[in-house]
């Protein structure tokens, strides 16, 4: 592959490191770097690099690694100060150095290798470089000119966020990575600080836009802002001043691109992607991009294949990091929600905010700190948070694990059969505190598919009683709940594995909904329900609830999510009514609340009722996270015992932001915005996730679906893997021999990604 002439636009760490690696791999290459600033210009202060990134640098270029090692400041602790209380967590292993020193090391390495560095020089137009060079690397930052020039090809998306922040420095070294919270008359502000030299620290001050404006920062110049920040955080700074370096208040922008290359032009670092500074990954990602790009150019037979391989390798890593960064960013945006948490739980919540540091990981780093958080939470000795009990009205769940409702589409005439007995019975034996049925339909017309279960006949109720009797007799301590719902406009469709949400080829039944809107093109158009028909459907829910009570269910959940009938009333995208049941959120809530009240009136008083909602439609103009809090408050006012927080599936043209535990921030916001217990759901896949979310106070219960399809005994195995044998779990007597984890074969870790000869 011919890449003898390479142009690199941008002399930051990513561009310089790429230049050094590419030159080292092939000394005959002609490599030129354009940087518009002077060699010693830099607008940040300290740079944090992980051990993983340093390991890659060590293998790729030992000389750069050795130079970095000489200047690194290392520390293990994170200090969190809130309302005058400081908590310290150790074992975190940070390494940092000054950004200016990092650039000097890379400048020296590039000069030694023969890379041409052109400072104070604007790069030629990308078209000209693309014609003149074999490869053009655009490492020109978050405001990339190259990316903007070829926006039709790269298809960038830039998302702005709610906080303002400013990069500053202090002329002393903090002892640890320090987070400090200031509750001012204008609102909450936070300080992020860490040492990067023996006598210097980076200090970032951040606050929401409205707080920034109320505090008058919009009217201050650079010097005034610096002085004001020093006064606000005078205690953390020991009364010492802060200094700036062309520092300005800015709003973080998340950058993503649909494509990372165009012909022989490729994006690298912040030009391709950004990750919020609160997880310290900007320089890390750029350096890792450079490593991967150099390796792919070395390994692949053509430039096209090399750039495709580079993107294929890096995109999943970057996406994962960006999800963690967004979770961290949003945690700080919503910091005010957590101020009243107990100090240790607040600290734990902050440390685990990105979902990359977890309960188990933090316990390995600092068992003493984690143990103190557990004791404050109320965990008995040796008890993981997930195995603590939880009470809802008259029902006490022995642990915090819920088998989430999962449609099985395996009923005949709405009657649950042997399959449902085995399916739900197996998961009840598997140790969860609560097992939920699939959505059980309140009428024949309210089915999603011909295979859906119901509670609209006595025969169906008798079959459900057979299942609840089995659970109560054979899995004592496990509760079983029923989820009642009506399909609305999403009914009369094929079984999931025959074509999800696709209309039946024959045998269709009429649909009813809040408004006469089909779910998607080609779907059946429902009729808009009249007032009399709404009353009929409300009574169908009441009749089903009575049957559920007689069938012996311990808990009833009203399904107001996922675009089914009641959800269709809540969303402005699916409710276009002009009567008393449409328009404002208060009016859109009217029918779901009428159904809730009617069901609660006949549901036994000691048994809890929950409601599942879609906390966002993932679509413009739909239900927002703020709306979801208001929806939850309305149900709380009517006596709901917990909110089961899901998202989406309301409209077909949604754009979910999938990822591990991706729906839990919505549950978190509702829990702290309403003080109602919540059930979190959505890609929660490990017992470590469950422990982390519960101990941080982001949820009260965790509902897992696919993990329970993979392993019906997921909760039992979670107990075994944590060596837990207390009252939060009971092994069925015939299964006790399996209560210890089987031995496994040895697995070797992967080799380093890139190794270069000397």
XYZ file of C-alpha atoms in Angstrom:
758
model
C 0.000 0.000 0.000
C 1.417 3.344 -1.049
C 1.277 5.946 1.740
C 4.641 7.581 1.200
C 3.308 11.136 1.583
C 1.084 11.862 4.574
C -0.448 15.197 5.599
C -1.659 15.679 9.149
C -3.818 18.664 10.019
C -3.625 19.496 13.709
C -0.649 19.385 16.052
C -2.413 18.149 19.171
C -1.451 14.894 20.923
C -3.414 12.713 18.490
C -1.973 14.242 15.330
C 1.597 14.324 16.660
C 1.478 10.767 17.951
C 0.051 9.531 14.651
C 2.886 11.292 12.827
C 5.528 9.733 15.080
C 4.105 6.216 14.776
C 3.660 6.369 11.009
C 7.190 7.700 10.533
C 8.627 5.071 12.859
C 6.874 2.294 10.972
C 8.301 3.549 7.671
C 11.187 6.068 7.952
C 10.982 6.687 4.186
C 7.600 8.334 4.540
C 7.306 12.078 4.040
C 5.061 13.289 6.840
C 4.040 16.911 7.368
C 2.035 18.281 10.290
C 0.288 21.658 10.081
C -0.514 23.430 13.351
C -1.988 26.924 13.348
C -0.626 27.736 16.835
C 2.909 28.209 18.144
C 4.800 25.180 19.556
C 4.257 26.201 23.173
C 0.642 27.327 22.805
C -1.832 25.156 24.645
C -5.245 25.946 26.009
C -5.544 23.231 28.632
C -3.381 22.401 31.590
C -3.179 18.755 32.644
C -3.772 15.532 30.707
C -4.846 12.253 32.335
C -3.951 8.945 30.673
C -5.099 5.484 31.740
C -2.820 2.516 32.374
C -4.412 0.833 29.346
C -3.434 3.701 27.048
C 0.042 3.884 28.543
C 0.469 0.172 27.911
C -0.311 0.724 24.246
C 2.192 3.587 24.079
C 4.842 1.453 25.776
C 4.487 -1.303 23.189
C 4.241 1.070 20.235
C 7.035 3.501 21.105
C 9.096 2.802 24.246
C 11.004 6.087 23.901
C 7.827 8.159 24.156
C 6.693 6.025 27.071
C 9.985 6.499 28.915
C 9.817 10.259 28.431
C 6.261 10.371 29.722
C 7.171 8.265 32.748
C 9.682 10.855 33.918
C 7.062 13.593 34.135
C 3.978 11.738 35.298
C 2.324 12.658 38.549
C 0.558 9.605 39.968
C -2.099 9.311 42.644
C -4.721 6.816 43.777
C -7.364 8.731 45.695
C -10.565 10.520 44.759
C -11.875 13.052 47.284
C -15.525 14.092 47.252
C -16.568 17.067 49.349
C -20.254 17.809 49.817
C -21.908 19.913 52.510
C -18.689 20.095 54.447
C -18.175 16.326 54.553
C -15.229 14.750 52.742
C -15.121 11.116 51.700
C -12.060 9.546 50.120
C -11.979 6.485 47.890
C -8.639 4.926 47.003
C -7.168 2.506 44.523
C -8.019 4.412 41.337
C -4.533 4.731 39.819
C -4.337 7.997 37.862
C -1.382 9.340 35.884
C -1.208 12.906 34.595
C 1.225 15.417 33.188
C 1.055 18.908 31.797
C -0.414 19.199 28.320
C 2.434 21.501 27.323
C 4.995 18.918 28.468
C 3.157 16.181 26.569
C 3.327 18.264 23.402
C 7.045 18.934 23.966
C 7.747 15.201 24.235
C 5.853 14.522 21.030
C 7.508 17.468 19.246
C 10.926 16.115 20.178
C 10.022 12.607 19.052
C 8.697 13.875 15.713
C 11.847 15.988 15.134
C 14.080 13.003 15.941
C 12.208 10.804 13.491
C 12.212 13.437 10.727
C 8.585 14.549 10.730
C 8.144 18.078 9.353
C 6.249 20.267 11.841
C 4.853 23.522 10.476
C 3.750 25.765 13.332
C 1.781 28.986 12.958
C 0.641 27.612 9.612
C -2.839 27.119 8.278
C -3.064 23.887 6.352
C -3.880 24.098 2.644
C -7.442 23.372 1.627
C -8.342 19.698 2.149
C -9.007 19.286 -1.587
C -5.460 20.378 -2.355
C -3.974 18.088 0.305
C -6.076 15.174 -0.876
C -4.706 15.586 -4.405
C -1.095 16.062 -3.309
C -0.779 13.442 -0.560
C -1.506 9.748 -0.299
C -3.217 10.153 3.069
C -4.690 13.151 4.888
C -5.265 12.774 8.641
C -7.693 15.359 10.020
C -6.771 15.760 13.692
C -7.975 19.357 13.786
C -10.193 19.120 16.830
C -13.799 19.618 17.813
C -14.204 22.510 15.367
C -12.605 20.570 12.538
C -12.402 22.483 9.277
C -11.909 19.256 7.355
C -15.025 17.710 8.862
C -17.046 20.809 8.030
C -15.665 20.922 4.480
C -16.811 17.374 3.792
C -19.892 17.405 6.023
C -21.994 15.744 3.318
C -19.642 12.771 3.402
C -18.824 12.514 7.115
C -22.385 13.431 8.200
C -21.448 14.874 11.588
C -23.837 15.430 14.465
C -23.009 17.958 17.176
C -25.044 17.951 20.372
C -24.764 20.817 22.849
C -25.390 20.306 26.553
C -26.700 22.185 29.576
C -23.600 23.159 31.528
C -20.985 25.877 31.174
C -17.426 25.147 32.257
C -14.014 26.810 32.304
C -10.487 25.327 32.403
C -8.230 26.926 34.999
C -5.135 26.025 36.994
C -3.839 26.322 40.552
C -0.162 26.676 41.451
C -0.119 23.816 43.920
C -0.758 20.097 43.687
C -3.928 18.612 45.078
C -3.340 15.378 46.947
C -6.016 13.564 44.957
C -8.597 13.912 42.228
C -11.049 16.223 43.968
C -14.740 16.862 43.379
C -16.281 19.627 45.444
C -19.879 20.816 45.424
C -20.848 24.427 46.154
C -24.497 25.205 46.867
C -24.787 28.930 46.214
C -27.711 31.333 46.239
C -27.738 31.035 42.441
C -27.631 27.232 42.276
C -25.228 24.305 42.358
C -21.651 24.599 41.099
C -18.968 21.932 41.036
C -15.203 21.823 40.962
C -13.182 19.084 39.258
C -9.474 19.247 40.139
C -6.402 17.039 39.826
C -2.612 17.475 39.999
C -0.541 17.350 36.820
C 2.820 18.453 38.225
C 4.522 18.667 41.599
C 3.381 22.268 41.899
C 0.302 22.564 39.661
C -3.254 21.303 39.278
C -5.980 21.515 36.674
C -9.157 23.081 38.033
C -12.424 22.942 36.098
C -15.459 24.843 37.349
C -18.816 23.765 35.953
C -22.475 24.688 36.430
C -25.749 24.664 34.539
C -26.349 27.491 32.077
C -29.102 29.080 34.163
C -26.877 29.043 37.259
C -24.012 30.562 35.262
C -26.245 33.416 34.126
C -27.854 33.975 37.521
C -24.392 34.172 39.127
C -23.391 36.954 36.706
C -20.580 35.101 34.922
C -21.996 36.174 31.561
C -21.075 39.762 32.467
C -17.533 39.056 33.713
C -14.327 39.108 31.693
C -11.705 36.372 31.958
C -9.982 37.887 34.996
C -13.282 38.474 36.753
C -14.395 34.885 36.196
C -11.109 33.531 37.516
C -11.295 35.651 40.653
C -14.945 34.746 41.255
C -14.303 31.004 40.911
C -11.414 31.235 43.381
C -13.705 32.882 45.930
C -16.481 30.315 45.513
C -14.064 27.421 46.053
C -11.722 29.231 48.447
C -11.819 26.410 51.009
C -10.774 23.762 48.471
C -8.010 26.064 47.217
C -6.819 27.014 50.684
C -7.437 30.650 49.794
C -4.951 30.516 46.925
C -5.692 32.102 43.542
C -6.482 30.452 40.238
C -4.916 31.331 36.914
C -6.100 31.097 33.354
C -4.614 30.633 29.907
C -6.929 32.257 27.377
C -9.650 30.491 29.362
C -13.258 31.038 28.388
C -16.568 29.642 29.515
C -17.806 27.113 27.019
C -20.489 24.492 26.538
C -19.389 20.955 25.841
C -20.374 19.551 22.465
C -20.636 15.844 21.767
C -19.378 15.104 18.251
C -20.275 11.967 16.335
C -19.857 11.182 12.638
C -21.686 8.704 10.459
C -18.463 8.095 8.513
C -14.855 8.645 9.544
C -13.212 8.640 6.128
C -13.722 10.058 2.670
C -11.414 8.778 -0.027
C -7.911 9.292 1.375
C -9.053 11.682 4.141
C -9.622 10.269 7.641
C -10.791 11.813 10.925
C -8.916 11.283 14.168
C -9.529 12.335 17.790
C -11.949 15.172 18.546
C -12.578 15.726 14.853
C -14.224 12.290 14.786
C -15.652 12.101 18.307
C -15.642 13.815 21.673
C -16.119 12.519 25.223
C -16.924 14.746 28.177
C -13.953 15.842 30.285
C -15.499 14.356 33.444
C -14.255 10.921 32.396
C -10.943 12.270 31.069
C -10.951 10.474 27.729
C -10.301 13.088 25.021
C -6.520 12.684 24.769
C -6.800 8.979 25.551
C -9.148 8.394 22.609
C -6.989 10.443 20.231
C -3.836 8.526 21.171
C -5.638 5.207 20.807
C -6.981 6.326 17.416
C -3.413 7.007 16.320
C -2.299 3.553 17.462
C -5.133 1.833 15.630
C -4.700 3.878 12.433
C -0.978 3.117 12.298
C -1.604 -0.584 12.900
C -4.331 -0.843 10.261
C -2.191 0.933 7.670
C 0.547 -1.579 8.422
C -1.705 -4.633 8.294
C -4.096 -3.982 5.406
C -3.256 -4.380 1.703
C -4.910 -1.144 0.536
C -5.732 2.295 1.908
C -9.470 1.748 1.541
C -9.304 -1.442 3.569
C -7.008 0.136 6.143
C -9.346 3.063 6.765
C -12.353 0.746 6.910
C -10.536 -1.505 9.393
C -9.525 1.502 11.490
C -13.109 2.681 11.752
C -14.429 -0.823 12.394
C -11.932 -1.298 15.221
C -12.350 2.072 16.868
C -16.054 2.827 16.460
C -17.332 0.329 19.093
C -14.688 1.472 21.601
C -15.512 5.110 20.998
C -19.267 4.488 21.168
C -18.843 2.746 24.512
C -16.719 5.598 25.841
C -19.190 8.188 24.584
C -22.060 6.393 26.310
C -20.094 6.452 29.569
C -19.168 10.095 29.018
C -22.766 11.065 28.325
C -23.922 9.288 31.490
C -21.279 11.191 33.460
C -22.125 14.493 31.776
C -25.849 14.083 32.473
C -25.145 13.121 36.093
C -23.397 16.432 36.629
C -26.108 18.289 34.701
C -28.643 16.861 37.147
C -26.447 17.097 40.220
C -29.133 18.973 42.115
C -31.259 15.822 42.247
C -28.754 14.066 44.499
C -27.857 16.761 47.019
C -30.003 15.297 49.781
C -28.528 11.809 49.563
C -26.510 10.635 52.584
C -22.907 11.802 52.083
C -21.388 8.363 51.499
C -24.129 7.307 49.105
C -23.704 10.613 47.273
C -19.981 9.876 46.935
C -20.672 6.336 45.702
C -23.230 7.682 43.238
C -20.693 10.166 41.875
C -17.975 7.532 41.548
C -20.247 5.125 39.653
C -22.031 7.780 37.561
C -20.588 6.669 34.192
C -21.393 2.973 34.854
C -17.741 2.128 34.120
C -16.803 2.038 37.784
C -19.179 -0.426 39.431
C -19.900 -1.716 42.910
C -17.686 -4.770 42.489
C -14.912 -2.799 40.831
C -14.999 -0.151 43.545
C -14.945 -2.821 46.244
C -11.736 -4.190 44.726
C -10.242 -0.706 44.682
C -11.348 0.304 48.161
C -13.203 -2.306 50.205
C -13.254 -0.083 53.273
C -15.064 2.767 51.534
C -17.512 0.464 49.753
C -18.227 -1.428 52.958
C -19.047 1.847 54.716
C -21.508 2.761 51.937
C -23.146 -0.665 52.246
C -23.529 -0.335 56.017
C -25.024 3.130 55.652
C -27.458 1.752 53.061
C -28.512 -0.996 55.467
C -26.839 -4.075 54.011
C -26.328 -6.735 56.715
C -22.752 -8.090 56.847
C -21.933 -10.152 53.776
C -25.120 -9.091 51.974
C -24.861 -7.530 48.493
C -27.295 -4.627 47.967
C -29.375 -6.684 45.518
C -30.230 -9.153 48.285
C -31.659 -6.618 50.691
C -35.471 -6.743 51.064
C -37.851 -4.111 49.757
C -41.419 -3.388 50.808
C -44.249 -2.219 48.555
C -47.462 -1.664 50.498
C -48.223 -5.058 52.141
C -45.742 -7.016 50.013
C -42.132 -7.514 51.098
C -39.819 -8.664 48.312
C -36.897 -10.692 49.615
C -34.510 -9.186 47.046
C -34.374 -6.409 44.468
C -34.444 -8.556 41.281
C -37.509 -8.553 39.026
C -38.114 -10.844 36.072
C -39.298 -8.247 33.598
C -42.526 -8.762 31.605
C -41.732 -10.580 28.364
C -44.346 -11.410 25.743
C -44.174 -15.094 24.831
C -46.901 -15.112 22.109
C -47.610 -18.743 22.993
C -51.212 -18.735 24.273
C -54.243 -20.281 22.604
C -57.456 -18.231 22.856
C -55.713 -16.087 25.471
C -55.240 -19.056 27.814
C -51.789 -19.527 29.391
C -50.775 -23.157 29.037
C -48.025 -25.541 30.021
C -45.448 -23.340 28.338
C -46.338 -20.415 30.605
C -46.339 -22.650 33.679
C -42.829 -23.861 32.890
C -41.576 -20.459 31.727
C -42.757 -18.477 34.753
C -42.302 -21.368 37.180
C -38.686 -21.844 36.169
C -37.926 -18.183 36.699
C -39.692 -18.211 40.045
C -37.524 -21.151 41.102
C -34.562 -19.104 39.842
C -34.610 -16.853 42.884
C -35.915 -13.447 41.751
C -37.861 -11.458 44.305
C -40.654 -10.731 41.828
C -41.647 -12.500 38.612
C -43.869 -10.568 36.212
C -46.162 -12.013 33.570
C -46.147 -10.775 30.030
C -48.697 -8.098 29.150
C -52.003 -9.825 29.851
C -54.736 -8.413 27.642
C -58.050 -7.205 29.040
C -60.096 -8.093 25.971
C -59.909 -10.142 22.819
C -59.733 -6.950 20.776
C -56.937 -5.701 23.060
C -54.508 -8.480 22.102
C -51.265 -7.676 20.311
C -51.162 -11.020 18.472
C -53.287 -14.176 18.333
C -50.751 -15.716 20.752
C -51.195 -13.196 23.580
C -52.567 -14.165 26.974
C -55.666 -12.616 28.486
C -57.772 -12.220 31.608
C -61.130 -11.658 29.978
C -62.579 -15.170 30.569
C -62.965 -17.441 33.573
C -60.962 -20.161 31.807
C -58.006 -17.804 31.436
C -58.235 -16.846 35.110
C -58.270 -20.506 36.160
C -55.152 -21.177 34.099
C -53.385 -18.203 35.692
C -54.329 -19.508 39.152
C -52.613 -22.782 38.311
C -49.411 -20.788 37.694
C -49.628 -18.576 40.787
C -50.366 -21.626 42.947
C -47.224 -23.312 41.621
C -45.082 -20.255 42.330
C -46.412 -19.813 45.873
C -46.062 -23.529 46.697
C -42.790 -24.392 45.001
C -40.927 -21.062 45.198
C -41.917 -19.661 48.593
C -40.663 -16.138 49.028
C -41.041 -15.283 45.342
C -43.874 -12.935 44.434
C -45.675 -13.054 41.107
C -47.181 -9.996 39.468
C -49.533 -9.487 36.537
C -49.191 -6.750 33.943
C -52.540 -5.671 32.502
C -52.734 -3.888 29.179
C -54.564 -3.246 25.923
C -52.744 -3.241 22.593
C -54.442 -0.159 21.152
C -53.186 0.649 17.665
C -50.395 -1.963 17.922
C -52.761 -4.943 17.867
C -53.784 -7.531 15.286
C -50.177 -8.293 14.315
C -48.123 -11.391 13.622
C -46.223 -13.360 16.227
C -42.880 -11.702 16.930
C -40.790 -14.289 15.084
C -43.117 -14.131 12.060
C -42.844 -10.355 11.658
C -42.839 -8.029 14.632
C -45.511 -5.287 14.393
C -46.525 -6.561 10.943
C -50.296 -6.833 10.314
C -51.784 -10.311 10.102
C -52.202 -11.729 6.613
C -55.723 -12.808 7.561
C -57.996 -12.931 10.578
C -57.490 -9.286 11.558
C -59.671 -7.655 14.178
C -60.551 -3.945 14.439
C -58.236 -1.677 16.428
C -59.019 1.191 18.775
C -56.749 3.988 19.971
C -56.633 7.507 21.349
C -56.509 8.833 17.780
C -56.983 7.342 14.335
C -53.264 7.070 13.575
C -51.609 3.878 12.261
C -48.460 2.689 14.040
C -46.453 2.731 10.814
C -47.075 2.800 7.050
C -49.025 -0.310 6.135
C -50.430 -0.778 9.625
C -54.160 -0.911 10.212
C -55.801 2.431 11.002
C -57.496 2.296 14.417
C -60.786 3.964 15.250
C -60.688 6.911 17.652
C -62.428 5.859 20.840
C -65.633 7.613 21.854
C -66.441 8.484 25.449
C -68.761 5.473 25.746
C -66.081 3.162 24.343
C -63.558 4.535 26.835
C -65.935 3.591 29.631
C -66.268 0.067 28.200
C -62.491 -0.369 28.078
C -62.095 0.974 31.604
C -64.540 -1.648 32.794
C -62.617 -4.341 30.903
C -59.539 -3.388 32.961
C -61.634 -3.554 36.146
C -62.993 -6.994 35.302
C -59.504 -8.279 34.483
C -58.164 -6.879 37.768
C -60.879 -8.707 39.726
C -59.948 -11.954 37.973
C -56.245 -11.290 38.668
C -56.981 -10.851 42.373
C -58.918 -14.131 42.509
C -56.120 -15.830 40.557
C -53.739 -15.000 43.398
C -51.380 -12.439 41.897
C -49.368 -10.510 44.488
C -48.929 -7.287 42.490
C -50.667 -5.631 39.552
C -48.939 -3.427 37.002
C -50.828 -1.169 34.618
C -49.121 -1.045 31.213
C -48.955 2.609 30.137
C -45.847 2.242 27.963
C -44.584 1.135 24.575
C -47.317 2.684 22.474
C -50.137 0.419 23.648
C -53.551 1.890 24.365
C -52.922 3.795 27.607
C -49.477 4.887 26.426
C -51.124 6.173 23.262
C -53.116 8.636 25.350
C -50.003 9.926 27.138
C -47.829 10.788 24.135
C -48.503 13.947 22.098
C -47.314 12.028 19.031
C -50.156 9.518 19.288
C -52.885 11.578 20.973
C -54.328 14.224 18.640
C -57.708 14.453 20.347
C -59.435 17.787 20.808
C -61.818 16.708 23.597
C -61.197 16.401 27.345
C -58.769 13.507 26.727
C -56.304 15.320 24.469
C -54.201 18.447 24.280
C -52.271 19.310 27.451
C -50.441 16.662 29.438
C -53.070 17.001 32.165
C -55.773 16.080 29.658
C -53.719 13.292 28.067
C -53.320 11.784 31.543
C -57.051 11.779 32.198
C -57.998 8.372 30.761
C -54.955 6.436 32.082
C -55.660 7.903 35.536
C -59.354 6.977 35.282
C -58.335 3.404 34.517
C -55.797 3.401 37.333
C -58.341 4.668 39.856
C -60.953 2.134 38.768
C -58.486 -0.745 38.989
C -57.077 0.416 42.329
C -60.629 0.501 43.710
C -61.119 -3.237 43.099
C -57.541 -4.413 43.619
C -57.009 -5.654 47.218
C -55.829 -2.803 49.409
C -52.798 -4.641 50.828
C -51.463 -5.577 47.383
C -49.316 -3.024 45.524
C -49.985 -1.488 42.130
C -47.275 -0.245 39.802
C -47.409 1.532 36.449
C -45.019 1.055 33.539
C -44.392 4.162 31.467
C -42.253 5.108 28.491
C -40.170 7.930 29.962
C -39.225 9.216 26.515
C -40.500 8.552 23.008
C -36.985 8.928 21.561
C -38.632 11.123 18.914
C -38.903 14.847 18.327
C -42.076 16.343 19.726
C -42.806 13.339 21.920
C -42.748 12.660 25.644
C -39.610 14.056 27.272
C -37.794 13.096 30.444
C -39.337 16.154 32.124
C -42.808 15.055 30.999
C -42.116 11.619 32.460
C -41.510 13.131 35.890
C -44.849 14.933 35.646
C -46.581 11.721 34.526
C -45.068 9.872 37.471
C -46.173 12.610 39.882
C -49.731 12.312 38.601
C -49.806 8.578 39.295
C -48.194 9.126 42.697
C -51.015 11.526 43.563
C -53.455 8.725 42.723
C -51.719 6.168 44.932
C -49.269 4.227 42.759
C -46.738 2.223 44.758
C -43.878 2.286 42.215
C -43.144 3.402 38.672
C -41.662 0.870 36.253
C -39.550 3.042 33.965
C -39.075 1.922 30.380
C -38.697 4.015 27.218
C -39.742 4.200 23.600
C -41.624 1.813 21.296
C -44.354 4.450 21.062
C -43.699 5.497 17.466
C -42.020 3.511 14.721
C -39.594 6.289 13.719
C -37.851 6.500 17.085
C -34.103 6.916 17.574
C -33.125 5.224 20.844
C -29.674 5.716 22.340
C -28.981 2.083 23.164
C -26.258 0.989 25.552
C -25.672 -0.760 28.840
C -28.279 0.319 31.417
C -29.357 2.990 28.935
C -32.817 3.525 30.435
C -31.753 3.780 34.064
C -31.106 7.573 34.006
C -34.836 8.056 33.384
C -35.705 5.917 36.409
C -33.109 7.820 38.418
C -34.643 11.167 37.485
C -38.168 10.036 38.381
C -37.022 8.557 41.694
C -35.346 11.769 42.782
C -37.907 14.061 41.165
C -40.938 12.428 42.819
C -39.620 10.422 45.769
C -41.528 7.374 44.532
C -39.912 3.918 44.326
C -38.878 2.987 40.804
C -38.119 -0.140 38.854
C -35.252 0.308 36.397
C -35.144 -1.742 33.211
C -33.180 -1.756 29.974
C -29.938 -3.620 29.203
C -29.165 -4.266 32.864
C -27.216 -7.447 32.359
C -25.036 -8.215 35.378
C -25.472 -8.565 39.107
C -22.745 -5.963 39.428
C -24.973 -3.488 37.542
C -27.861 -4.305 39.881
C -25.749 -3.771 43.003
C -24.317 -0.547 41.623
C -27.657 0.995 40.676
C -29.331 0.106 43.949
C -26.468 1.169 46.215
C -26.135 4.479 44.349
C -29.816 5.176 44.980
C -30.719 5.359 41.294
C -33.391 2.704 41.560
C -35.123 0.511 44.111
C -35.642 -2.587 41.984
C -34.022 -3.832 38.770
C -36.036 -5.661 36.114
C -34.118 -7.922 33.756
C -35.583 -9.583 30.676
C -33.070 -11.140 28.280
C -30.700 -12.304 31.040
C -33.594 -14.369 32.395
C -34.180 -15.873 28.954
C -30.508 -16.808 28.805
C -30.488 -18.126 32.366
C -33.755 -18.816 34.227
C -31.726 -19.151 37.450
C -29.933 -15.858 36.993
C -30.573 -14.672 40.559
C -29.474 -17.963 42.151
C -26.285 -17.849 40.121
C -25.717 -14.213 41.087
C -25.858 -15.293 44.730
C -23.456 -18.175 44.130
C -20.965 -15.979 42.302
C -20.997 -13.535 45.223
C -20.792 -16.314 47.857
C -24.075 -15.120 49.325
C -26.250 -17.581 51.291
C -28.511 -15.294 53.350
C -32.281 -14.810 53.524
C -32.443 -12.808 50.297
C -32.248 -16.029 48.310
C -33.512 -19.586 48.716
C -32.185 -22.500 46.719
C -34.914 -25.057 46.042
C -33.911 -28.221 47.896
C -33.427 -30.277 44.698
C -31.072 -27.586 43.323
C -28.797 -27.090 46.328
C -26.057 -29.260 44.869
C -25.703 -26.644 42.141
C -25.240 -23.724 44.525
C -21.494 -23.551 43.919
C -20.150 -22.213 40.664
C -18.634 -24.980 38.468
C -14.936 -24.812 37.689
C -13.997 -23.419 34.292
C -11.034 -23.867 31.989
C -8.228 -21.354 31.739
C -8.497 -18.497 29.285
C -5.554 -16.362 28.232
C -5.923 -12.640 27.732
C -5.398 -10.976 24.359
C -1.945 -9.957 23.220
C -1.079 -6.248 22.938
C -2.707 -4.568 19.970
C 0.455 -3.168 18.389
C 4.094 -4.044 18.919
C 6.839 -2.292 16.968
C 10.471 -3.304 16.651
C 13.194 -1.084 18.026
